[in-house]
Tab-separated table of C-alpha atoms in Angstrom:
chain	number	residue	atom	x	y	z
A	29	PRO	CA	-56.374	-2.286	-10.139
A	30	GLN	CA	-57.181	1.315	-10.834
A	31	GLY	CA	-55.603	4.127	-8.803
A	32	THR	CA	-57.651	6.646	-6.854
A	33	MET	CA	-57.852	10.349	-7.507
A	34	ALA	CA	-56.444	12.712	-4.921
A	35	ARG	CA	-56.713	16.477	-4.693
A	36	GLY	CA	-55.235	18.338	-7.615
A	37	GLY	CA	-55.957	15.561	-10.128
A	38	VAL	CA	-52.991	13.341	-9.071
A	39	THR	CA	-53.641	9.626	-9.418
A	40	LEU	CA	-52.505	7.629	-6.413
A	41	PRO	CA	-51.849	3.896	-6.548
A	42	ALA	CA	-54.489	1.529	-5.215
A	43	ASP	CA	-54.017	0.001	-1.766
A	44	GLU	CA	-52.707	-3.290	-3.227
A	45	GLU	CA	-50.083	-1.423	-5.278
A	46	VAL	CA	-48.998	0.586	-2.246
A	47	GLU	CA	-48.641	-2.610	-0.217
A	48	ALA	CA	-46.590	-4.258	-2.993
A	49	MET	CA	-44.307	-1.200	-3.227
A	50	LEU	CA	-43.807	-1.151	0.529
A	51	GLN	CA	-42.911	-4.846	0.552
A	52	MET	CA	-40.526	-4.355	-2.354
A	53	GLY	CA	-38.884	-1.437	-0.556
A	54	GLN	CA	-38.471	-3.502	2.610
A	55	HIS	CA	-36.982	-6.341	0.569
A	56	THR	CA	-34.583	-3.924	-1.138
A	57	ARG	CA	-33.508	-2.491	2.217
A	58	ARG	CA	-33.089	-5.977	3.689
A	59	CYS	CA	-30.918	-7.095	0.760
A	60	GLN	CA	-28.932	-3.880	0.451
A	61	HIS	CA	-26.068	-5.305	2.514
A	62	LEU	CA	-25.672	-8.080	-0.076
A	63	ARG	CA	-24.743	-5.570	-2.757
A	64	PRO	CA	-21.084	-4.536	-2.547
A	65	SER	CA	-20.529	-0.846	-2.067
A	66	ARG	CA	-18.605	1.236	-4.567
A	67	GLY	CA	-15.721	1.343	-2.086
A	68	GLN	CA	-15.700	-2.452	-1.762
A	69	LEU	CA	-15.659	-2.867	-5.521
A	70	ASP	CA	-12.849	-0.311	-5.833
A	71	ARG	CA	-10.819	-2.135	-3.168
A	72	GLU	CA	-11.388	-5.491	-4.856
A	73	MET	CA	-10.353	-4.092	-8.235
A	74	ALA	CA	-7.279	-2.445	-6.703
A	75	ARG	CA	-6.352	-5.728	-5.029
A	76	GLU	CA	-6.701	-7.581	-8.332
A	77	ARG	CA	-4.525	-4.980	-10.090
A	78	PHE	CA	-1.942	-5.197	-7.325
A	79	ASP	CA	-1.896	-8.995	-7.443
A	80	ALA	CA	-1.356	-8.896	-11.203
A	81	ALA	CA	1.430	-6.316	-10.865
A	82	TYR	CA	3.062	-8.250	-8.038
A	83	ALA	CA	3.025	-11.411	-10.151
A	84	LEU	CA	4.925	-9.447	-12.804
A	85	PHE	CA	7.524	-8.400	-10.209
A	86	VAL	CA	7.970	-12.014	-9.118
A	87	GLU	CA	8.354	-13.101	-12.728
A	88	ALA	CA	10.871	-10.311	-13.354
A	89	GLU	CA	12.906	-11.449	-10.349
A	90	ARG	CA	12.886	-15.026	-11.636
A	91	LEU	CA	14.092	-13.891	-15.055
A	92	PHE	CA	16.791	-11.690	-13.523
A	93	ARG	CA	18.015	-14.588	-11.387
A	94	GLN	CA	18.021	-16.850	-14.413
A	95	SER	CA	20.006	-14.451	-16.578
A	96	LEU	CA	22.144	-12.607	-14.008
A	97	GLY	CA	22.463	-14.905	-11.009
A	98	ASP	CA	21.782	-13.933	-7.409
A	99	ASP	CA	24.211	-11.007	-7.399
A	100	GLY	CA	22.707	-9.046	-10.286
A	101	LEU	CA	22.003	-5.363	-9.699
A	102	LEU	CA	18.779	-5.616	-11.704
A	103	GLN	CA	17.647	-8.584	-9.613
A	104	ARG	CA	18.102	-6.507	-6.441
A	105	ALA	CA	16.293	-3.616	-8.093
A	106	ALA	CA	13.353	-5.906	-8.882
A	107	ARG	CA	13.177	-7.058	-5.258
A	108	LEU	CA	13.386	-3.448	-4.085
A	109	SER	CA	10.476	-2.638	-6.408
A	110	GLN	CA	8.538	-5.546	-4.940
A	111	GLY	CA	9.093	-4.143	-1.468
A	112	TRP	CA	7.928	-0.694	-2.550
A	113	ALA	CA	4.821	-2.179	-4.193
A	114	LEU	CA	3.987	-4.110	-1.024
A	115	VAL	CA	4.324	-0.958	1.105
A	116	LYS	CA	2.093	0.997	-1.260
A	117	ALA	CA	-0.457	-1.841	-1.229
A	118	ARG	CA	-0.440	-1.648	2.586
A	119	ARG	CA	0.852	-5.220	2.851
A	120	PHE	CA	3.340	-4.131	5.475
A	121	ALA	CA	4.249	-7.495	7.013
A	122	GLU	CA	5.135	-8.929	3.595
A	123	ALA	CA	7.093	-5.793	2.720
A	124	LYS	CA	8.977	-5.987	6.005
A	125	SER	CA	9.987	-9.599	5.410
A	126	LEU	CA	11.226	-8.966	1.878
A	127	LEU	CA	13.001	-5.705	2.714
A	128	GLU	CA	14.700	-7.122	5.810
A	129	ARG	CA	16.261	-9.825	3.625
A	130	LEU	CA	17.353	-7.229	1.086
A	131	VAL	CA	18.913	-5.034	3.794
A	132	ALA	CA	20.713	-8.031	5.307
A	133	GLU	CA	22.169	-8.964	1.920
A	134	ALA	CA	23.156	-5.434	0.920
A	135	VAL	CA	26.772	-4.392	1.174
A	136	GLU	CA	27.072	-0.768	2.140
A	137	ASP	CA	30.125	-0.096	-0.033
A	138	SER	CA	28.876	-1.276	-3.414
A	139	GLN	CA	25.118	-1.078	-2.919
A	140	SER	CA	24.679	2.063	-0.845
A	141	LEU	CA	21.776	3.452	-2.818
A	142	THR	CA	19.940	0.135	-2.853
A	143	LEU	CA	20.556	-0.204	0.868
A	144	ARG	CA	19.361	3.292	1.765
A	145	THR	CA	16.233	2.906	-0.385
A	146	ALA	CA	15.465	-0.465	1.181
A	147	LEU	CA	15.951	1.100	4.625
A	148	LYS	CA	13.491	3.880	3.766
A	149	TYR	CA	10.817	1.448	2.552
A	150	LEU	CA	11.446	-0.833	5.531
A	151	GLY	CA	11.083	2.156	7.846
A	152	GLU	CA	7.718	3.000	6.292
A	153	ALA	CA	6.533	-0.580	6.793
A	154	GLU	CA	7.730	-0.611	10.411
A	155	ARG	CA	5.968	2.674	11.197
A	156	GLU	CA	2.716	1.393	9.705
A	157	LEU	CA	3.084	-1.843	11.672
A	158	GLY	CA	3.179	0.228	14.857
A	159	THR	CA	6.924	0.201	15.564
A	160	PRO	CA	7.960	3.804	14.870
A	161	GLY	CA	11.093	3.460	17.025
A	162	VAL	CA	12.408	0.740	14.698
A	163	ALA	CA	11.356	2.853	11.711
A	164	LEU	CA	13.354	5.760	13.141
A	165	GLU	CA	16.499	3.582	13.333
A	166	HIS	CA	16.110	2.574	9.673
A	167	HIS	CA	15.521	6.139	8.522
A	168	ARG	CA	18.485	7.478	10.492
A	169	ARG	CA	20.723	4.812	8.967
A	170	ALA	CA	19.456	5.771	5.476
A	171	LEU	CA	20.220	9.428	6.269
A	172	GLU	CA	23.812	8.544	7.282
A	173	ILE	CA	24.355	6.741	3.972
A	174	GLU	CA	22.888	9.652	2.004
A	175	ARG	CA	25.123	12.150	3.755
A	176	ARG	CA	28.158	10.044	2.813
A	177	VAL	CA	27.002	9.550	-0.772
A	178	TYR	CA	25.779	13.078	-1.539
A	179	GLY	CA	28.013	15.054	0.806
A	180	LYS	CA	25.601	17.933	1.304
A	181	ASP	CA	22.496	18.405	3.388
A	182	GLU	CA	20.655	20.242	0.598
A	183	HIS	CA	20.132	17.087	-1.483
A	184	LEU	CA	16.532	15.978	-2.107
A	185	ALA	CA	17.220	12.443	-0.815
A	186	ILE	CA	18.382	13.878	2.502
A	187	ALA	CA	15.271	16.038	2.725
A	188	SER	CA	13.192	12.919	2.095
A	189	SER	CA	14.926	11.060	4.931
A	190	ARG	CA	14.392	13.987	7.273
A	191	TYR	CA	10.711	13.963	6.362
A	192	GLN	CA	10.494	10.233	7.178
A	193	ILE	CA	12.280	10.830	10.499
A	194	ALA	CA	9.762	13.564	11.347
A	195	LEU	CA	6.884	11.158	10.600
A	196	ASP	CA	8.518	8.533	12.830
A	197	LEU	CA	8.860	11.004	15.680
A	198	LEU	CA	5.245	12.088	15.270
A	199	ALA	CA	4.137	8.455	15.318
A	200	MET	CA	6.174	7.882	18.472
A	201	GLY	CA	4.376	10.834	20.044
A	202	ASP	CA	1.045	9.271	19.100
A	203	ALA	CA	2.078	6.003	20.741
A	204	ALA	CA	3.091	7.716	23.973
């Protein structure tokens, strides 16, 4: 069908074309929710990347256990990295479970730095899970270890623990 002329020489679509365009627009609007948003796609891709990275951590732990046994420093480091990755991926319950086991196994004398790092990550997970009081206990314990290890309050690790404690206290204020 031919279009009709409007003022100024602009050709407008015929009534049938207008109706078809309107129906197509309604269909597009109705189906819009079926198309994933850019944010959804980004989240799905990030999840896939995390899952692939986490699988590598699990494989690294298996290899460390195989070559070093259960007491290997590198094996503990791999598990600590897994915990950190889970916290960063906002998989807080999984991080909590893994890090609680690591903290329970850690010996303060020989593994102080592993223990204090695990306590910091565990504290982050606890705060995000809505238990900032528990997070505060973990962060204060990490701070005690750091003070013993580094011997001075000006150390960056101590500043980091103080920052975490401040976040815990703020979160406790939010909960009140």
